mmCIF file of C-alpha atoms in Angstrom:
data_model
loop_
_atom_site.group_PDB
_atom_site.id
_atom_site.type_symbol
_atom_site.label_atom_id
_atom_site.label_comp_id
_atom_site.label_asym_id
_atom_site.label_seq_id
_atom_site.Cartn_x
_atom_site.Cartn_y
_atom_site.Cartn_z
ATOM 1 C CA MET W 4 83.898 18.441 3.744
ATOM 2 C CA SER W 5 84.034 18.470 7.541
ATOM 3 C CA VAL W 6 85.280 22.066 7.478
ATOM 4 C CA GLY W 7 82.411 23.043 5.186
ATOM 5 C CA LEU W 8 79.922 21.302 7.442
ATOM 6 C CA LEU W 9 81.299 23.087 10.499
ATOM 7 C CA GLY W 10 81.063 26.387 8.638
ATOM 8 C CA LEU W 11 77.456 25.661 7.714
ATOM 9 C CA LEU W 12 76.657 24.808 11.334
ATOM 10 C CA ASP W 13 78.272 28.086 12.426
ATOM 11 C CA ASP W 14 76.096 29.974 9.931
ATOM 12 C CA VAL W 15 72.970 28.184 11.144
ATOM 13 C CA THR W 16 73.895 28.968 14.755
ATOM 14 C CA ALA W 17 74.467 32.628 13.913
ATOM 15 C CA LEU W 18 71.122 32.823 12.099
ATOM 16 C CA ALA W 19 69.406 31.149 15.044
ATOM 17 C CA LYS W 20 70.904 33.726 17.416
ATOM 18 C CA VAL W 21 69.742 36.572 15.185
ATOM 19 C CA ALA W 22 66.264 35.052 14.973
ATOM 20 C CA ALA W 23 66.120 34.585 18.759
ATOM 21 C CA ALA W 24 67.242 38.181 19.296
ATOM 22 C CA SER W 25 64.594 39.368 16.844
ATOM 23 C CA ILE W 26 61.908 37.358 18.633
ATOM 24 C CA ASP W 27 62.995 38.790 21.992
ATOM 25 C CA ASP W 28 62.940 42.288 20.512
ATOM 26 C CA VAL W 29 59.470 41.759 19.050
ATOM 27 C CA ALA W 30 58.166 40.419 22.372
ATOM 28 C CA GLY W 31 59.639 43.392 24.217
ATOM 29 C CA GLN W 32 58.210 45.866 21.716
ATOM 30 C CA ALA W 33 54.795 44.174 21.948
ATOM 31 C CA ALA W 34 54.829 44.456 25.742
ATOM 32 C CA LYS W 35 55.860 48.115 25.519
ATOM 33 C CA ALA W 36 53.181 48.910 22.940
ATOM 34 C CA GLY W 37 50.524 47.061 24.935
ATOM 35 C CA LEU W 38 51.353 49.029 28.083
ATOM 36 C CA LYS W 39 51.031 52.276 26.150
ATOM 37 C CA ALA W 40 47.402 51.361 25.392
ATOM 38 C CA ALA W 41 46.524 50.614 29.035
ATOM 39 C CA GLY W 42 43.921 53.375 29.354
ATOM 40 C CA ALA W 43 41.761 52.186 26.488
ATOM 41 C CA VAL W 44 42.193 48.558 27.620
ATOM 42 C CA ILE W 45 40.960 49.245 31.158
ATOM 43 C CA ASP W 46 37.937 51.100 29.866
ATOM 44 C CA ASP W 47 37.147 48.294 27.420
ATOM 45 C CA ALA W 48 37.113 45.796 30.295
ATOM 46 C CA ALA W 49 34.948 48.134 32.370
ATOM 47 C CA VAL W 50 32.393 48.812 29.633
ATOM 48 C CA THR W 51 31.902 45.374 28.059
ATOM 49 C CA PRO W 52 30.155 43.579 30.993
ATOM 50 C CA ARG W 53 27.104 45.812 30.606
ATOM 51 C CA TYR W 54 26.371 44.163 27.248
ATOM 52 C CA VAL W 55 25.443 40.876 28.961
ATOM 53 C CA THR W 56 23.128 42.526 31.502
ATOM 54 C CA GLY W 57 19.629 41.071 31.372
ATOM 55 C CA PHE W 58 20.558 37.767 29.714
ATOM 56 C CA SER W 59 20.393 34.332 31.286
ATOM 57 C CA ALA W 60 23.595 32.966 32.811
ATOM 58 C CA ASP W 61 24.034 30.381 30.052
ATOM 59 C CA ARG W 62 24.192 33.131 27.391
ATOM 60 C CA GLU W 63 26.786 35.333 29.119
ATOM 61 C CA LEU W 64 29.966 33.564 28.004
ATOM 62 C CA PRO W 65 28.718 32.959 24.419
ATOM 63 C CA ILE W 66 27.981 36.683 24.139
ATOM 64 C CA VAL W 67 31.428 37.600 25.465
ATOM 65 C CA TRP W 68 32.967 35.127 22.981
ATOM 66 C CA LYS W 69 31.061 36.667 20.059
ATOM 67 C CA ILE W 70 32.239 40.140 21.046
ATOM 68 C CA ALA W 71 35.833 38.904 21.414
ATOM 69 C CA VAL W 72 35.741 37.309 17.945
ATOM 70 C CA GLY W 73 34.344 40.552 16.504
ATOM 71 C CA SER W 74 37.089 42.480 18.285
ATOM 72 C CA ILE W 75 39.887 40.350 16.853
ATOM 73 C CA ARG W 76 38.326 40.668 13.384
ATOM 74 C CA ASN W 77 38.270 44.449 13.816
ATOM 75 C CA LYS W 78 41.943 44.442 14.734
ATOM 76 C CA LEU W 79 43.318 41.922 12.235
ATOM 77 C CA LEU W 80 41.142 42.363 9.144
ATOM 78 C CA ILE W 81 40.584 46.123 9.190
ATOM 79 C CA LEU W 82 42.803 47.987 11.626
ATOM 80 C CA LEU W 83 46.051 46.042 11.165
ATOM 81 C CA PRO W 84 46.204 46.507 7.356
ATOM 82 C CA ALA W 85 45.168 50.150 7.782
ATOM 83 C CA ALA W 86 47.870 50.751 10.410
ATOM 84 C CA LEU W 87 50.591 49.120 8.287
ATOM 85 C CA ALA W 88 49.502 51.045 5.194
ATOM 86 C CA LEU W 89 49.548 54.237 7.230
ATOM 87 C CA SER W 90 53.047 53.493 8.551
ATOM 88 C CA PHE W 91 54.334 52.728 5.037
ATOM 89 C CA LEU W 92 52.537 55.387 2.966
ATOM 90 C CA ALA W 93 51.775 58.289 5.324
ATOM 91 C CA PRO W 94 53.633 58.054 8.648
ATOM 92 C CA TRP W 95 53.117 61.786 9.133
ATOM 93 C CA LEU W 96 49.412 61.068 9.702
ATOM 94 C CA ILE W 97 50.033 58.877 12.762
ATOM 95 C CA THR W 98 50.386 61.769 15.222
ATOM 96 C CA PRO W 99 47.247 63.662 14.064
ATOM 97 C CA LEU W 100 45.210 60.452 14.146
ATOM 98 C CA LEU W 101 46.610 59.612 17.545
ATOM 99 C CA MET W 102 45.612 63.071 18.793
ATOM 100 C CA LEU W 103 42.143 62.639 17.324
ATOM 101 C CA GLY W 104 41.819 59.346 19.164
ATOM 102 C CA GLY W 105 43.146 60.945 22.346
ATOM 103 C CA ALA W 106 40.560 63.705 22.065
ATOM 104 C CA TYR W 107 37.867 61.045 21.663
ATOM 105 C CA LEU W 108 39.054 59.293 24.830
ATOM 106 C CA CYS W 109 38.906 62.633 26.685
ATOM 107 C CA TYR W 110 35.391 63.273 25.382
ATOM 108 C CA GLU W 111 34.137 59.790 26.234
ATOM 109 C CA GLY W 112 35.584 59.936 29.745
ATOM 110 C CA ALA W 113 34.384 63.494 30.392
ATOM 111 C CA GLU W 114 30.887 62.554 29.257
ATOM 112 C CA LYS W 115 30.795 59.779 31.865
ATOM 113 C CA VAL W 116 31.932 62.223 34.547
ATOM 114 C CA PHE W 117 29.322 64.758 33.431
ATOM 115 C CA GLU W 118 26.549 62.167 33.486
ATOM 116 C CA ALA W 119 27.583 61.020 36.965
ATOM 117 C CA LEU W 120 27.467 64.591 38.259
ATOM 118 C CA PHE W 121 24.454 65.759 36.232
ATOM 119 C CA PRO W 122 22.297 62.759 35.264
ATOM 120 C CA HIS W 123 20.340 63.297 32.093
ATOM 121 C CA GLN W 124 18.540 61.320 29.455
ATOM 122 C CA ALA W 125 20.388 58.214 28.255
ATOM 123 C CA HIS W 126 21.971 58.160 24.814
ATOM 124 C CA ALA W 127 19.798 57.242 21.880
ATOM 125 C CA HIS W 128 21.816 54.096 21.186
ATOM 126 C CA GLU W 129 21.081 52.867 24.729
ATOM 127 C CA ALA W 130 17.407 53.547 24.263
ATOM 128 C CA GLU W 131 17.438 51.558 21.045
ATOM 129 C CA ALA W 132 18.810 48.509 22.875
ATOM 130 C CA THR W 133 15.787 48.450 25.186
ATOM 131 C CA SER W 134 13.166 49.389 22.632
ATOM 132 C CA PRO W 135 10.146 47.146 21.855
ATOM 133 C CA ALA W 136 11.723 46.300 18.511
ATOM 134 C CA ALA W 137 14.468 44.489 20.417
ATOM 135 C CA ALA W 138 12.097 42.573 22.703
ATOM 136 C CA ASP W 139 12.935 39.223 21.096
ATOM 137 C CA PRO W 140 15.854 37.739 23.128
ATOM 138 C CA LYS W 141 17.707 36.488 20.048
ATOM 139 C CA LYS W 142 17.352 39.807 18.252
ATOM 140 C CA LEU W 143 18.317 41.688 21.409
ATOM 141 C CA GLU W 144 21.449 39.547 21.741
ATOM 142 C CA GLU W 145 22.391 40.200 18.113
ATOM 143 C CA GLU W 146 21.908 43.952 18.585
ATOM 144 C CA ARG W 147 23.892 43.993 21.822
ATOM 145 C CA VAL W 148 26.771 42.094 20.214
ATOM 146 C CA ALA W 149 26.718 44.373 17.158
ATOM 147 C CA GLY W 150 26.697 47.455 19.375
ATOM 148 C CA ALA W 151 29.576 46.109 21.469
ATOM 149 C CA ILE W 152 31.656 45.314 18.377
ATOM 150 C CA GLN W 153 31.043 48.804 16.987
ATOM 151 C CA THR W 154 32.129 50.383 20.279
ATOM 152 C CA ASP W 155 35.114 48.037 20.380
ATOM 153 C CA PHE W 156 36.121 49.203 16.894
ATOM 154 C CA ILE W 157 36.780 52.717 18.179
ATOM 155 C CA LEU W 158 38.745 51.520 21.202
ATOM 156 C CA SER W 159 40.622 48.972 19.068
ATOM 157 C CA ALA W 160 41.534 51.686 16.559
ATOM 158 C CA GLU W 161 42.959 53.766 19.388
ATOM 159 C CA ILE W 162 44.833 50.756 20.811
ATOM 160 C CA MET W 163 46.373 49.870 17.440
ATOM 161 C CA THR W 164 47.318 53.489 16.717
ATOM 162 C CA ILE W 165 48.947 53.863 20.147
ATOM 163 C CA ALA W 166 50.811 50.606 19.596
ATOM 164 C CA LEU W 167 51.950 51.704 16.129
ATOM 165 C CA ALA W 168 53.194 55.033 17.480
ATOM 166 C CA ALA W 169 55.332 53.110 19.996
ATOM 167 C CA LEU W 170 57.194 51.320 17.173
ATOM 168 C CA PRO W 171 59.237 54.003 15.395
ATOM 169 C CA GLY W 172 61.961 52.777 13.090
ATOM 170 C CA LEU W 173 61.119 49.080 13.214
ATOM 171 C CA PRO W 174 61.216 47.074 9.967
ATOM 172 C CA PHE W 175 57.859 46.532 8.296
ATOM 173 C CA TRP W 176 57.595 42.835 9.177
ATOM 174 C CA GLU W 177 58.457 43.497 12.833
ATOM 175 C CA GLN W 178 55.777 46.177 13.027
ATOM 176 C CA ALA W 179 53.268 43.724 11.585
ATOM 177 C CA LEU W 180 54.283 40.956 13.991
ATOM 178 C CA VAL W 181 54.190 43.268 17.031
ATOM 179 C CA LEU W 182 50.733 44.550 16.086
ATOM 180 C CA VAL W 183 49.454 40.990 15.664
ATOM 181 C CA ILE W 184 50.800 40.077 19.114
ATOM 182 C CA VAL W 185 49.257 43.219 20.618
ATOM 183 C CA ALA W 186 45.922 42.463 18.934
ATOM 184 C CA PHE W 187 45.725 38.903 20.274
ATOM 185 C CA GLY W 188 47.252 39.722 23.664
ATOM 186 C CA ILE W 189 45.006 42.661 24.453
ATOM 187 C CA THR W 190 41.885 40.928 23.169
ATOM 188 C CA ALA W 191 42.625 37.853 25.285
ATOM 189 C CA ALA W 192 43.402 39.966 28.352
ATOM 190 C CA VAL W 193 40.319 42.173 28.037
ATOM 191 C CA TYR W 194 37.739 39.525 27.263
ATOM 192 C CA GLY W 195 39.297 36.989 29.608
ATOM 193 C CA ALA W 196 38.893 39.571 32.376
ATOM 194 C CA VAL W 197 35.346 40.310 31.212
ATOM 195 C CA ALA W 198 34.461 36.603 31.309
ATOM 196 C CA LEU W 199 35.769 36.355 34.883
ATOM 197 C CA ILE W 200 33.842 39.464 35.892
ATOM 198 C CA VAL W 201 30.495 38.389 34.459
ATOM 199 C CA LYS W 202 30.756 34.902 35.974
ATOM 200 C CA ALA W 203 31.988 36.050 39.395
ATOM 201 C CA ASP W 204 28.412 36.433 40.676
ATOM 202 C CA ASP W 205 27.573 32.873 39.621
ATOM 203 C CA LEU W 206 30.699 31.586 41.351
ATOM 204 C CA GLY W 207 29.852 33.508 44.504
ATOM 205 C CA LEU W 208 26.273 32.244 44.498
ATOM 206 C CA ALA W 209 27.415 28.650 43.977
ATOM 207 C CA LEU W 210 29.912 28.862 46.837
ATOM 208 C CA ALA W 211 27.457 30.618 49.153
ATOM 209 C CA SER W 212 24.700 28.065 48.585
ATOM 210 C CA LYS W 213 26.602 24.832 47.923
ATOM 211 C CA GLY W 214 29.978 25.314 49.603
ATOM 212 C CA ARG W 215 31.080 22.306 51.615
ATOM 213 C CA THR W 216 32.717 24.311 54.370
ATOM 214 C CA GLY W 217 31.875 27.461 56.266
ATOM 215 C CA THR W 218 34.941 29.132 54.786
ATOM 216 C CA SER W 219 33.858 28.493 51.193
ATOM 217 C CA ARG W 220 30.330 29.701 51.921
ATOM 218 C CA ALA W 221 31.697 32.835 53.561
ATOM 219 C CA LEU W 222 33.956 33.371 50.516
ATOM 220 C CA GLY W 223 30.922 33.094 48.245
ATOM 221 C CA ARG W 224 28.999 35.670 50.259
ATOM 222 C CA GLY W 225 32.047 37.925 50.193
ATOM 223 C CA ILE W 226 32.239 37.703 46.394
ATOM 224 C CA LEU W 227 28.541 38.575 46.068
ATOM 225 C CA ILE W 228 28.960 41.575 48.358
ATOM 226 C CA ALA W 229 32.199 42.736 46.730
ATOM 227 C CA MET W 230 31.276 42.479 43.027
ATOM 228 C CA PRO W 231 29.099 45.633 42.816
ATOM 229 C CA TRP W 232 31.950 47.571 44.431
ATOM 230 C CA VAL W 233 34.477 45.934 42.106
ATOM 231 C CA MET W 234 32.419 46.907 39.059
ATOM 232 C CA GLN W 235 31.990 50.474 40.287
ATOM 233 C CA THR W 236 35.704 50.779 41.045
ATOM 234 C CA LEU W 237 36.631 49.315 37.657
ATOM 235 C CA SER W 238 34.330 51.790 35.939
ATOM 236 C CA ILE W 239 35.859 54.736 37.815
ATOM 237 C CA VAL W 240 39.415 53.568 37.140
ATOM 238 C CA GLY W 241 38.588 52.955 33.481
ATOM 239 C CA THR W 242 37.108 56.429 33.070
ATOM 240 C CA ALA W 243 40.075 58.076 34.792
ATOM 241 C CA ALA W 244 42.513 56.058 32.665
ATOM 242 C CA MET W 245 40.731 57.092 29.460
ATOM 243 C CA ILE W 246 40.949 60.787 30.356
ATOM 244 C CA TRP W 247 44.561 60.545 31.552
ATOM 245 C CA VAL W 248 45.777 58.633 28.485
ATOM 246 C CA GLY W 249 43.791 60.851 26.120
ATOM 247 C CA GLY W 250 45.122 64.028 27.729
ATOM 248 C CA GLY W 251 48.696 62.758 27.583
ATOM 249 C CA ILE W 252 48.342 61.818 23.919
ATOM 250 C CA VAL W 253 47.054 65.283 22.996
ATOM 251 C CA VAL W 254 49.783 67.048 25.010
ATOM 252 C CA HIS W 255 52.583 64.977 23.431
ATOM 253 C CA GLY W 256 51.042 65.428 19.993
ATOM 254 C CA LEU W 257 50.991 69.210 20.389
ATOM 255 C CA ALA W 258 54.655 69.092 21.441
ATOM 256 C CA GLU W 259 55.542 67.175 18.264
ATOM 257 C CA PHE W 260 53.978 70.019 16.258
ATOM 258 C CA GLY W 261 56.124 72.555 18.121
ATOM 259 C CA LEU W 262 53.540 73.643 20.713
ATOM 260 C CA THR W 263 55.588 72.618 23.727
ATOM 261 C CA GLN W 264 54.263 75.128 26.262
ATOM 262 C CA ILE W 265 51.723 72.777 27.874
ATOM 263 C CA GLU W 266 54.206 69.909 28.056
ATOM 264 C CA HIS W 267 56.814 72.187 29.656
ATOM 265 C CA LEU W 268 54.219 73.443 32.154
ATOM 266 C CA ILE W 269 53.374 69.864 33.165
ATOM 267 C CA GLU W 270 57.081 69.044 33.511
ATOM 268 C CA ALA W 271 57.553 72.128 35.739
ATOM 269 C CA ILE W 272 54.604 71.075 37.914
ATOM 270 C CA ALA W 273 55.996 67.535 38.189
ATOM 271 C CA HIS W 274 59.493 68.761 39.121
ATOM 272 C CA GLY W 275 57.960 71.146 41.671
ATOM 273 C CA ALA W 276 56.001 68.311 43.256
ATOM 274 C CA GLU W 277 59.157 66.186 43.405
ATOM 275 C CA ALA W 278 61.054 69.051 45.058
ATOM 276 C CA MET W 279 58.321 69.403 47.696
ATOM 277 C CA LEU W 280 58.442 65.675 48.528
ATOM 278 C CA PRO W 281 61.975 64.542 47.679
ATOM 279 C CA ALA W 282 61.618 61.355 49.740
ATOM 280 C CA LEU W 283 59.092 60.021 47.198
ATOM 281 C CA GLY W 284 61.363 60.876 44.276
ATOM 282 C CA GLY W 285 60.198 59.761 40.840
ATOM 283 C CA PHE W 286 56.914 58.387 42.149
ATOM 284 C CA ILE W 287 55.528 61.801 43.066
ATOM 285 C CA GLU W 288 56.841 63.260 39.799
ATOM 286 C CA GLY W 289 55.028 60.573 37.798
ATOM 287 C CA LEU W 290 51.853 61.001 39.845
ATOM 288 C CA ALA W 291 51.896 64.779 39.313
ATOM 289 C CA THR W 292 52.304 64.252 35.560
ATOM 290 C CA ILE W 293 49.362 61.836 35.496
ATOM 291 C CA LEU W 294 47.160 64.237 37.465
ATOM 292 C CA ALA W 295 48.087 67.152 35.197
ATOM 293 C CA ASP W 296 47.278 65.098 32.089
ATOM 294 C CA LEU W 297 44.034 64.030 33.763
ATOM 295 C CA VAL W 298 42.953 67.605 34.519
ATOM 296 C CA LEU W 299 43.805 68.825 31.016
ATOM 297 C CA GLY W 300 42.100 65.807 29.447
ATOM 298 C CA LEU W 301 38.965 66.376 31.496
ATOM 299 C CA GLY W 302 38.869 70.044 30.496
ATOM 300 C CA LEU W 303 39.278 69.152 26.820
ATOM 301 C CA GLY W 304 36.630 66.446 27.074
ATOM 302 C CA LEU W 305 34.113 68.798 28.685
ATOM 303 C CA LEU W 306 34.722 71.339 25.910
ATOM 304 C CA LEU W 307 34.106 68.636 23.311
ATOM 305 C CA ILE W 308 30.748 67.480 24.737
ATOM 306 C CA PRO W 309 28.648 70.197 23.023
ATOM 307 C CA VAL W 310 30.698 69.802 19.832
ATOM 308 C CA ALA W 311 30.050 66.062 19.833
ATOM 309 C CA GLY W 312 26.337 66.608 20.403
ATOM 310 C CA LYS W 313 26.099 68.846 17.341
ATOM 311 C CA LEU W 314 28.482 67.153 14.916
ATOM 312 C CA ILE W 315 29.895 63.799 16.008
ATOM 313 C CA GLY W 316 26.619 62.355 17.312
ATOM 314 C CA PRO W 317 24.690 62.640 14.015
ATOM 315 C CA ALA W 318 27.700 61.403 12.018
ATOM 316 C CA TRP W 319 28.111 58.370 14.332
ATOM 317 C CA LYS W 320 24.383 57.593 13.985
ATOM 318 C CA ALA W 321 24.761 57.583 10.209
ATOM 319 C CA VAL W 322 27.775 55.253 10.396
ATOM 320 C CA ARG W 323 25.918 52.892 12.735
ATOM 321 C CA GLY W 324 23.006 52.894 10.327
ATOM 322 C CA LEU W 325 25.310 51.712 7.540
ATOM 323 C CA PHE W 326 26.684 48.954 9.801
ATOM 324 C CA ARG W 327 23.199 47.758 10.699
ATOM 325 C CA ARG W 328 21.834 47.518 7.176
ATOM 326 C CA GLN W 329 21.182 43.913 6.345
ATOM 327 C CA PRO W 330 20.691 42.511 2.846
ATOM 328 C CA ALA W 331 17.170 41.480 2.002
ATOM 329 C CA ALA W 332 16.396 37.812 2.649
#
């Protein structure tokens, strides 16, 4: 009996070790997949604060919370089952969909660059948000939240697809668990950062006006002065990250379909840069690769702007119209 008990304990210990190793592997895969989606994440954090602009301070965090809840619903109820079904039924579609998402990131980033260089009329969906029909604060808040969740859906789809593409060969249940961790982790990181950003002004104002010491009041004034620059920097970094990640996704996707010329060209440029500055080693090689992906992504995005205006814009308006239809009371 004692021998049997010892054997059972050995089995339990072995199973526990396997489970612990699996958990460590899942955590590592989740971290890897989350890092792959960094470009879309940074842009999400940069874009979301604009949805609380114009509301009273007491409504800012509730609005961010509503958007975060909508984001996690997007990821868990729609995108997670779709990603798992795609991985199980049609894994060959992952690369084309990833490239499509990468092209969208290039387009979205290039459009921001184009608007910064050549300001023109705002998008129709921005005009709708400030229209007389949305003058009621409650209705305006509902429309802003709905618009943010719709925008988040696209970024979340790209995040989940990037994460899925980083998990080749994993068992089905591990893929599901990693995607759940990525969904919660990225949502918490993005909207936690957004909450800090939108409340930073209030913190700075409180310190500047009610700080008990000169140091705290000076810190408050510094926060108030710095925040516009922080927001501008975050927006620039987010846009650059979108274009870089999108360009890299398209280049790697083309290579998987046998069109390796662009990828080899970028590798040659990176190796050449490393040879010119050998003291910086891998850093300069990585930087050259990022810049090459950024330039190619920007070029692709600029080419897609007229295409989007003719085709994607009307289709997106129709989809948004379906989302906004409400059942009769």
